[in-house]
Amino acid sequence: MSGLSHVDGEGRARMVDVSAKADTTRVAVAAGELRTTAEVVALVRADDLPKADVLSTARIAGIAGAKKTSELIPLCHQLALSSVKVEFGFTDTAITIEATAKTKGPTGVEMEALTAVAVAGLTLHDMVKAVDPAAELTGVRLLTKEGGKHGHWQRPAREQEHSASPATESAVAEADQAADDARSAVVLVASTGAAAGTRVDTTGPVLTEWLAGLGFSVRGPLVYPDAEIAAGLADALRFAPALVISTGGTGASPTDATPEATLAALDRELPGVAEAIRQRGTAKFPLAALSRGVAGLAGRTVVVNLPGSPGGVKDGIAVLEPLLDHLLAQVAGGGNHDDN
């Protein structure tokens, strides 16, 4: 019992005294998913349920839940949260949830991030139960945390929490994980206005829907101000997805920094991909030539910058769709190198 911080030497529950700890910036990211039916996923994406505005309602509920954590979890400290973000993605039969909580204080924000996921997920369940009362909130877990004495912690990518002893079950689990990794994608949006809530992003949702339609498990859209796009890219790459597509921040404005942040993260460039996207846009809109977007490989993740306009995203989709499967297969070590 002595290893549990919330239990004293006599086995009694206690609230940990953090008064001697230094205030540091602390960030925690948690995730979960609502498993449901393909019909419900389609309805939510179309915002066509009897209880409308599903994702916005769940997002607000998750943020409110994070702020109420100390009231819900009896031994949690009250924290002055500086930021809470709740984001959603889709698979064929699930709505994924990710929450990021941030504070500057003497103790971490893991519980706030986890509570945000749980409350957002329960709200989703409430919104969809008329269509699917069997929907299941599952996999609520901590992904990463930063700050404090222990610094950075990240959940092991292939952690087997309930690993079975037979070798066959292990092999199946690894094969399933590899398949999931091969069809994982993140959509990243560089927009100061969208991050501040002063404008509506119309590009990220288009990419999310397109990728989900191709069978990808999509995280995002992750929305970051232009000045913080390097942090956004690091966030997008955190779990080594197969694909990261960004929109915005590719122009010649002093605040446009997406290409520089991307180049700093790349191991190899794919100049032909970026040039094909530029050429397709320029054929219809000469100013598309001003886009400085790049493409390349960060480890085994394909990263592609698209302009932050609906037309630029449409051009990017048109270029990427016919080559995406072959490109990802090559990066993963497969594909036919004799194809021209």
Coordinates of N, CA, C and O in Angstrom, one line a residue, residues 3-142:
G3 N 3.2 2.2 -1.8 CA 3.5 2.8 -3.1 C 2.4 3.6 -3.7 O 2.6 4.3 -4.8
L4 N 1.2 3.7 -3.1 CA 0.1 4.5 -3.6 C 0.1 5.9 -3.0 O 0.1 6.0 -1.7
S5 N 0.3 6.9 -3.8 CA 0.4 8.2 -3.2 C -0.8 8.7 -2.5 O -0.6 9.6 -1.6
H6 N -1.9 8.2 -2.8 CA -3.2 8.7 -2.1 C -3.5 7.8 -0.9 O -4.7 7.9 -0.4
V7 N -2.6 7.0 -0.4 CA -2.9 6.1 0.7 C -1.7 6.3 1.7 O -0.5 6.3 1.3
D8 N -2.0 6.6 3.0 CA -1.0 6.9 3.9 C -0.4 5.5 4.5 O -0.9 4.5 4.1
G9 N 0.5 5.7 5.4 CA 1.2 4.5 6.0 C 0.2 3.5 6.7 O 0.6 2.4 6.9
E10 N -0.9 4.0 7.1 CA -1.9 3.2 7.8 C -3.0 2.7 6.9 O -4.0 2.2 7.4
G11 N -2.9 3.0 5.6 CA -3.8 2.5 4.7 C -5.1 3.4 4.5 O -6.0 2.9 3.9
R12 N -5.0 4.6 5.0 CA -6.1 5.5 4.9 C -6.0 6.4 3.7 O -4.8 6.9 3.4
A13 N -7.1 6.7 3.0 CA -7.0 7.7 1.9 C -6.6 9.0 2.3 O -7.0 9.5 3.4
R14 N -5.8 9.7 1.5 CA -5.4 11.1 1.9 C -5.2 11.9 0.6 O -5.1 11.4 -0.5
M15 N -5.3 13.2 0.8 CA -5.0 14.1 -0.3 C -3.5 14.5 -0.2 O -3.0 14.9 0.8
V16 N -2.8 14.3 -1.3 CA -1.3 14.5 -1.3 C -1.0 16.0 -1.1 O -1.7 16.9 -1.7
D17 N -0.1 16.3 -0.2 CA 0.3 17.7 0.0 C 1.3 18.1 -1.0 O 2.4 17.6 -1.1
V18 N 1.0 19.0 -1.9 CA 1.8 19.5 -3.0 C 2.4 20.9 -2.8 O 3.0 21.4 -3.7
S19 N 2.3 21.4 -1.6 CA 2.7 22.7 -1.3 C 4.2 22.9 -1.5 O 4.6 24.1 -1.8
A20 N 5.0 21.9 -1.4 CA 6.5 22.0 -1.6 C 6.9 21.9 -3.0 O 8.1 22.1 -3.4
K21 N 6.0 21.5 -3.9 CA 6.4 21.3 -5.3 C 6.4 22.6 -6.1 O 5.6 23.5 -5.8
A22 N 7.3 22.7 -7.0 CA 7.5 23.9 -7.8 C 6.4 23.9 -8.9 O 5.9 22.9 -9.4
D23 N 5.9 25.1 -9.2 CA 5.0 25.3 -10.3 C 5.7 25.1 -11.6 O 6.7 25.8 -11.9
T24 N 5.3 24.2 -12.5 CA 5.8 24.0 -13.8 C 4.7 23.9 -14.8 O 3.5 23.6 -14.4
T25 N 5.0 24.1 -16.0 CA 3.9 23.9 -17.1 C 3.7 22.4 -17.2 O 4.6 21.6 -17.4
R26 N 2.5 22.0 -17.1 CA 2.1 20.6 -17.2 C 1.0 20.4 -18.2 O 0.1 21.1 -18.3
V27 N 1.2 19.3 -19.0 CA 0.3 19.0 -20.1 C 0.0 17.5 -20.1 O 0.9 16.7 -19.8
A28 N -1.3 17.2 -20.3 CA -1.6 15.7 -20.4 C -2.6 15.5 -21.5 O -3.4 16.4 -21.8
V29 N -2.4 14.4 -22.2 CA -3.3 14.1 -23.3 C -3.9 12.7 -23.0 O -3.2 11.7 -22.7
A30 N -5.2 12.6 -23.2 CA -5.9 11.3 -22.9 C -6.8 11.1 -24.1 O -7.1 11.9 -24.9
A31 N -7.2 9.8 -24.2 CA -8.1 9.4 -25.4 C -9.1 8.3 -25.0 O -8.9 7.7 -23.9
G32 N -10.0 8.1 -25.8 CA -11.0 7.1 -25.7 C -11.8 7.0 -27.0 O -11.5 7.7 -27.9
E33 N -12.8 6.1 -27.0 CA -13.7 6.0 -28.2 C -15.1 5.5 -27.8 O -15.2 4.8 -26.8
L34 N -16.0 6.0 -28.6 CA -17.4 5.5 -28.4 C -17.6 4.5 -29.6 O -17.7 4.9 -30.7
R35 N -17.7 3.2 -29.2 CA -18.0 2.2 -30.2 C -19.5 2.2 -30.5 O -20.3 2.0 -29.6
T36 N -19.8 2.2 -31.8 CA -21.2 2.3 -32.1 C -21.4 1.6 -33.5 O -20.7 0.7 -33.8
T37 N -22.4 2.1 -34.2 CA -22.6 1.5 -35.5 C -22.2 2.4 -36.7 O -22.1 3.6 -36.5
A38 N -22.0 1.9 -37.8 CA -21.7 2.7 -39.0 C -22.8 3.7 -39.3 O -22.5 4.8 -39.7
E39 N -24.0 3.3 -39.0 CA -25.2 4.2 -39.2 C -25.0 5.5 -38.3 O -25.2 6.6 -38.7
V40 N -24.7 5.2 -37.0 CA -24.5 6.4 -36.1 C -23.4 7.3 -36.5 O -23.5 8.5 -36.4
V41 N -22.2 6.6 -36.9 CA -21.1 7.4 -37.3 C -21.5 8.3 -38.5 O -21.2 9.5 -38.5
A42 N -22.2 7.8 -39.4 CA -22.7 8.6 -40.6 C -23.6 9.7 -40.1 O -23.5 10.8 -40.6
L43 N -24.5 9.4 -39.2 CA -25.4 10.4 -38.7 C -24.7 11.6 -38.0 O -25.0 12.7 -38.2
V44 N -23.7 11.2 -37.2 CA -23.0 12.2 -36.4 C -22.2 13.1 -37.4 O -22.2 14.3 -37.2
R45 N -21.5 12.5 -38.3 CA -20.8 13.2 -39.3 C -21.6 14.2 -40.1 O -21.2 15.2 -40.6
A46 N -22.9 13.8 -40.3 CA -23.8 14.6 -41.1 C -24.6 15.5 -40.2 O -25.4 16.3 -40.7
D47 N -24.4 15.4 -38.9 CA -25.1 16.2 -37.9 C -26.6 16.0 -38.1 O -27.4 17.0 -38.1
D48 N -27.0 14.8 -38.2 CA -28.4 14.5 -38.6 C -29.1 13.6 -37.5 O -30.0 12.9 -37.9
L49 N -28.7 13.7 -36.3 CA -29.4 13.0 -35.2 C -30.5 13.9 -34.6 O -30.5 15.1 -34.8
P50 N -31.5 13.2 -33.9 CA -32.6 14.0 -33.3 C -32.0 15.1 -32.4 O -32.5 16.2 -32.3
K51 N -30.9 14.8 -31.6 CA -30.3 15.8 -30.8 C -29.1 16.3 -31.6 O -28.1 15.7 -31.7
A52 N -29.3 17.5 -32.2 CA -28.4 18.0 -33.2 C -27.1 18.5 -32.6 O -27.0 18.6 -31.3
D53 N -26.2 18.9 -33.4 CA -24.9 19.5 -32.9 C -24.2 18.6 -32.0 O -23.8 19.0 -30.9
V54 N -24.1 17.4 -32.3 CA -23.6 16.4 -31.4 C -22.2 16.7 -30.9 O -21.9 16.7 -29.7
L55 N -21.2 16.9 -31.9 CA -19.8 17.0 -31.5 C -19.6 18.3 -30.7 O -18.8 18.3 -29.7
S56 N -20.3 19.4 -31.0 CA -20.1 20.6 -30.3 C -20.6 20.5 -28.8 O -20.0 21.0 -27.9
T57 N -21.7 19.8 -28.7 CA -22.2 19.6 -27.3 C -21.3 18.7 -26.5 O -21.0 19.0 -25.4
A58 N -20.8 17.6 -27.1 CA -19.8 16.8 -26.4 C -18.5 17.5 -26.1 O -17.9 17.3 -25.0
R59 N -18.1 18.3 -27.0 CA -16.8 19.1 -26.7 C -17.0 20.0 -25.5 O -16.1 20.1 -24.7
I60 N -18.1 20.8 -25.5 CA -18.4 21.7 -24.4 C -18.5 20.9 -23.1 O -18.0 21.3 -22.0
A61 N -19.1 19.7 -23.1 CA -19.3 18.9 -21.9 C -17.9 18.4 -21.4 O -17.7 18.4 -20.2
G62 N -17.1 18.0 -22.4 CA -15.7 17.5 -22.0 C -14.9 18.6 -21.3 O -14.2 18.4 -20.3
I63 N -15.0 19.8 -21.9 CA -14.3 21.0 -21.3 C -14.8 21.3 -19.9 O -14.0 21.5 -18.9
A64 N -16.1 21.3 -19.8 CA -16.8 21.5 -18.4 C -16.4 20.4 -17.5 O -16.1 20.7 -16.3
G65 N -16.3 19.2 -17.9 CA -15.9 18.1 -17.1 C -14.5 18.2 -16.5 O -14.3 18.0 -15.3
A66 N -13.6 18.6 -17.4 CA -12.2 18.9 -17.0 C -12.2 19.9 -15.9 O -11.4 19.8 -14.9
K67 N -13.0 21.0 -16.0 CA -12.9 22.0 -15.0 C -13.6 21.6 -13.7 O -13.3 22.2 -12.6
K68 N -14.4 20.6 -13.7 CA -15.1 20.1 -12.5 C -14.4 18.9 -11.9 O -14.9 18.2 -11.0
T69 N -13.2 18.5 -12.4 CA -12.5 17.3 -11.9 C -12.4 17.1 -10.4 O -12.7 16.1 -9.8
S70 N -11.9 18.2 -9.8 CA -11.7 18.1 -8.4 C -13.0 17.9 -7.6 O -13.0 17.4 -6.4
E71 N -14.1 18.2 -8.2 CA -15.4 18.0 -7.5 C -15.9 16.6 -7.7 O -16.7 16.0 -6.9
L72 N -15.5 16.0 -8.8 CA -15.9 14.6 -9.2 C -15.0 13.5 -8.6 O -15.5 12.5 -8.2
I73 N -13.7 13.8 -8.6 CA -12.7 12.8 -8.1 C -12.2 13.3 -6.7 O -11.5 14.4 -6.6
P74 N -12.6 12.7 -5.6 CA -12.5 13.3 -4.3 C -11.1 13.7 -3.9 O -10.9 14.7 -3.1
L75 N -10.0 13.1 -4.3 CA -8.7 13.4 -3.8 C -7.9 14.3 -4.8 O -6.7 14.5 -4.6
C76 N -8.5 14.7 -5.9 CA -7.8 15.6 -6.9 C -7.7 17.0 -6.3 O -8.6 17.5 -5.6
H77 N -6.7 17.7 -6.7 CA -6.5 19.1 -6.3 C -7.3 20.0 -7.3 O -7.5 19.6 -8.5
Q78 N -7.6 21.2 -6.8 CA -8.2 22.2 -7.7 C -7.1 22.8 -8.5 O -6.1 23.2 -7.9
L79 N -7.2 22.8 -9.8 CA -6.2 23.4 -10.7 C -6.8 24.5 -11.5 O -7.9 24.5 -12.0
A80 N -5.9 25.5 -11.8 CA -6.3 26.6 -12.7 C -5.9 26.2 -14.1 O -4.7 26.3 -14.5
L81 N -6.8 25.6 -14.8 CA -6.5 25.2 -16.2 C -6.3 26.3 -17.1 O -7.1 27.2 -17.2
S82 N -5.2 26.3 -17.8 CA -5.0 27.3 -18.8 C -5.5 27.0 -20.2 O -5.7 27.8 -21.0
S83 N -5.7 25.7 -20.4 CA -6.3 25.2 -21.7 C -6.9 23.8 -21.6 O -6.3 23.0 -21.0
V84 N -8.0 23.6 -22.3 CA -8.5 22.3 -22.5 C -9.0 22.2 -23.9 O -9.8 23.0 -24.3
K85 N -8.6 21.2 -24.6 CA -9.0 21.0 -26.0 C -9.6 19.6 -26.1 O -9.0 18.6 -25.6
V86 N -10.8 19.5 -26.7 CA -11.4 18.2 -27.0 C -11.6 18.0 -28.4 O -12.2 18.9 -29.1
E87 N -11.1 16.9 -29.0 CA -11.1 16.7 -30.5 C -11.7 15.4 -30.8 O -11.5 14.4 -30.0
F88 N -12.3 15.2 -32.0 CA -12.9 14.0 -32.3 C -12.4 13.5 -33.7 O -12.0 14.3 -34.5
G89 N -12.5 12.2 -33.9 CA -12.2 11.6 -35.2 C -13.1 10.5 -35.4 O -14.0 10.2 -34.5
F90 N -13.0 9.8 -36.6 CA -14.0 8.8 -36.9 C -13.3 7.6 -37.5 O -12.3 7.7 -38.2
T91 N -13.8 6.4 -37.1 CA -13.4 5.2 -37.8 C -14.8 4.7 -38.4 O -15.8 5.4 -38.3
D92 N -14.8 3.5 -39.0 CA -16.0 3.0 -39.6 C -17.1 2.9 -38.6 O -18.3 3.1 -38.8
T93 N -16.8 2.4 -37.4 CA -17.8 2.1 -36.3 C -17.5 2.7 -35.0 O -17.8 2.2 -33.9
A94 N -16.8 3.8 -35.0 CA -16.4 4.5 -33.7 C -16.2 6.0 -33.9 O -15.8 6.4 -35.0
I95 N -16.4 6.7 -32.8 CA -16.1 8.1 -32.7 C -14.9 8.2 -31.7 O -15.1 7.8 -30.6
T96 N -13.8 8.6 -32.2 CA -12.6 8.7 -31.3 C -12.6 10.1 -30.6 O -13.1 11.1 -31.1
I97 N -12.1 10.1 -29.4 CA -12.1 11.3 -28.5 C -10.7 11.5 -28.0 O -10.0 10.6 -27.6
E98 N -10.2 12.7 -28.1 CA -8.9 13.1 -27.5 C -9.0 14.4 -26.8 O -9.5 15.3 -27.3
A99 N -8.5 14.4 -25.6 CA -8.5 15.7 -24.8 C -7.1 16.0 -24.4 O -6.3 15.2 -23.9
T100 N -6.8 17.3 -24.4 CA -5.5 17.8 -24.0 C -5.8 18.9 -22.9 O -6.5 19.8 -23.2
A101 N -5.2 18.7 -21.7 CA -5.4 19.7 -20.6 C -4.0 20.3 -20.3 O -3.0 19.6 -20.3
K102 N -4.0 21.5 -20.0 CA -2.8 22.2 -19.7 C -2.9 23.2 -18.5 O -4.0 23.8 -18.3
T103 N -1.9 23.2 -17.7 CA -1.9 24.1 -16.5 C -0.5 24.5 -16.2 O 0.5 23.9 -16.7
K104 N -0.3 25.5 -15.3 CA 1.0 25.8 -14.7 C 0.8 25.7 -13.2 O 0.1 26.5 -12.6
G105 N 1.3 24.7 -12.6 CA 1.1 24.5 -11.2 C 1.9 23.4 -10.6 O 2.9 22.9 -11.2
P106 N 1.6 22.9 -9.3 CA 2.5 22.0 -8.6 C 2.1 20.5 -8.8 O 2.8 19.7 -8.3
T107 N 1.1 20.3 -9.6 CA 0.7 18.9 -9.8 C 0.1 18.7 -11.2 O -0.3 19.7 -11.8
G108 N 0.0 17.5 -11.7 CA -0.3 17.2 -13.0 C -1.8 17.3 -13.4 O -2.6 17.4 -12.5
V109 N -2.1 17.2 -14.7 CA -3.4 17.4 -15.2 C -3.9 16.1 -15.9 O -4.8 16.2 -16.7
E110 N -3.4 15.0 -15.5 CA -3.8 13.7 -16.1 C -5.3 13.5 -15.9 O -6.0 13.1 -16.8
M111 N -5.7 13.7 -14.6 CA -7.1 13.4 -14.3 C -8.1 14.3 -15.0 O -9.2 13.9 -15.4
E112 N -7.7 15.6 -15.2 CA -8.5 16.5 -16.0 C -8.7 16.1 -17.4 O -9.8 16.1 -18.0
A113 N -7.6 15.6 -18.0 CA -7.6 15.1 -19.4 C -8.5 13.9 -19.5 O -9.4 13.7 -20.4
L114 N -8.3 13.0 -18.6 CA -9.1 11.7 -18.6 C -10.6 12.0 -18.3 O -11.5 11.4 -18.9
T115 N -10.9 13.0 -17.4 CA -12.3 13.3 -17.1 C -12.9 14.0 -18.3 O -14.1 13.7 -18.7
A116 N -12.2 14.8 -19.0 CA -12.7 15.4 -20.3 C -13.1 14.4 -21.3 O -14.2 14.4 -21.9
V117 N -12.3 13.3 -21.5 CA -12.6 12.3 -22.4 C -13.8 11.5 -21.9 O -14.8 11.2 -22.7
A118 N -13.9 11.2 -20.6 CA -15.0 10.4 -20.1 C -16.3 11.2 -20.2 O -17.3 10.6 -20.7
V119 N -16.3 12.4 -19.9 CA -17.6 13.2 -19.9 C -18.0 13.5 -21.4 O -19.2 13.4 -21.7
A120 N -17.0 13.8 -22.2 CA -17.4 13.9 -23.7 C -17.9 12.7 -24.2 O -18.9 12.7 -25.0
G121 N -17.3 11.5 -23.8 CA -17.8 10.2 -24.3 C -19.2 9.9 -23.8 O -20.1 9.4 -24.6
L122 N -19.5 10.2 -22.6 CA -20.8 9.9 -22.0 C -21.8 10.8 -22.7 O -23.0 10.4 -22.9
T123 N -21.4 12.1 -23.0 CA -22.3 13.0 -23.7 C -22.6 12.5 -25.1 O -23.8 12.5 -25.5
L124 N -21.6 12.0 -25.7 CA -21.9 11.3 -27.1 C -22.9 10.2 -26.9 O -23.8 10.1 -27.7
H125 N -22.7 9.4 -25.9 CA -23.6 8.3 -25.7 C -25.0 8.8 -25.5 O -26.0 8.2 -26.1
D126 N -25.2 9.8 -24.7 CA -26.5 10.4 -24.5 C -27.1 10.9 -25.8 O -28.3 10.7 -26.0
M127 N -26.3 11.4 -26.6 CA -26.8 12.0 -27.9 C -27.2 10.9 -28.9 O -28.1 11.2 -29.7
V128 N -26.5 9.8 -28.9 CA -26.8 8.8 -29.9 C -27.6 7.6 -29.4 O -28.0 6.7 -30.2
K129 N -28.0 7.6 -28.1 CA -28.6 6.4 -27.5 C -30.0 6.1 -28.1 O -30.4 4.9 -28.1
A130 N -30.6 7.1 -28.7 CA -31.9 6.9 -29.3 C -31.8 6.0 -30.6 O -32.7 5.2 -30.9
V131 N -30.6 6.1 -31.2 CA -30.4 5.3 -32.4 C -29.6 4.0 -32.0 O -29.9 2.9 -32.6
D132 N -28.7 4.1 -31.1 CA -27.9 2.9 -30.7 C -27.7 2.9 -29.2 O -26.7 3.3 -28.6
P133 N -28.7 2.3 -28.4 CA -28.6 2.2 -27.0 C -27.4 1.3 -26.5 O -27.0 1.4 -25.4
A134 N -26.9 0.5 -27.5 CA -25.8 -0.4 -27.1 C -24.4 0.2 -27.3 O -23.4 -0.5 -27.2
A135 N -24.3 1.5 -27.7 CA -23.0 2.2 -27.9 C -22.2 2.0 -26.6 O -22.7 2.0 -25.5
E136 N -20.9 1.9 -26.8 CA -20.0 1.5 -25.7 C -18.8 2.5 -25.6 O -18.1 2.7 -26.6
L137 N -18.7 3.2 -24.5 CA -17.5 4.0 -24.3 C -16.4 3.2 -23.7 O -16.6 2.5 -22.7
T138 N -15.3 3.2 -24.4 CA -14.2 2.3 -24.0 C -12.8 2.9 -24.3 O -12.7 4.0 -24.9
G139 N -11.8 2.2 -23.7 CA -10.4 2.7 -24.0 C -10.0 4.0 -23.4 O -9.1 4.7 -24.0
V140 N -10.7 4.5 -22.4 CA -10.3 5.8 -21.8 C -8.9 5.6 -21.1 O -8.8 4.8 -20.2
R141 N -7.9 6.3 -21.6 CA -6.5 6.1 -21.2 C -5.7 7.3 -21.4 O -6.0 8.2 -22.2
L142 N -4.6 7.4 -20.6 CA -3.7 8.5 -20.7 C -2.7 8.2 -21.8 O -2.2 7.1 -21.9

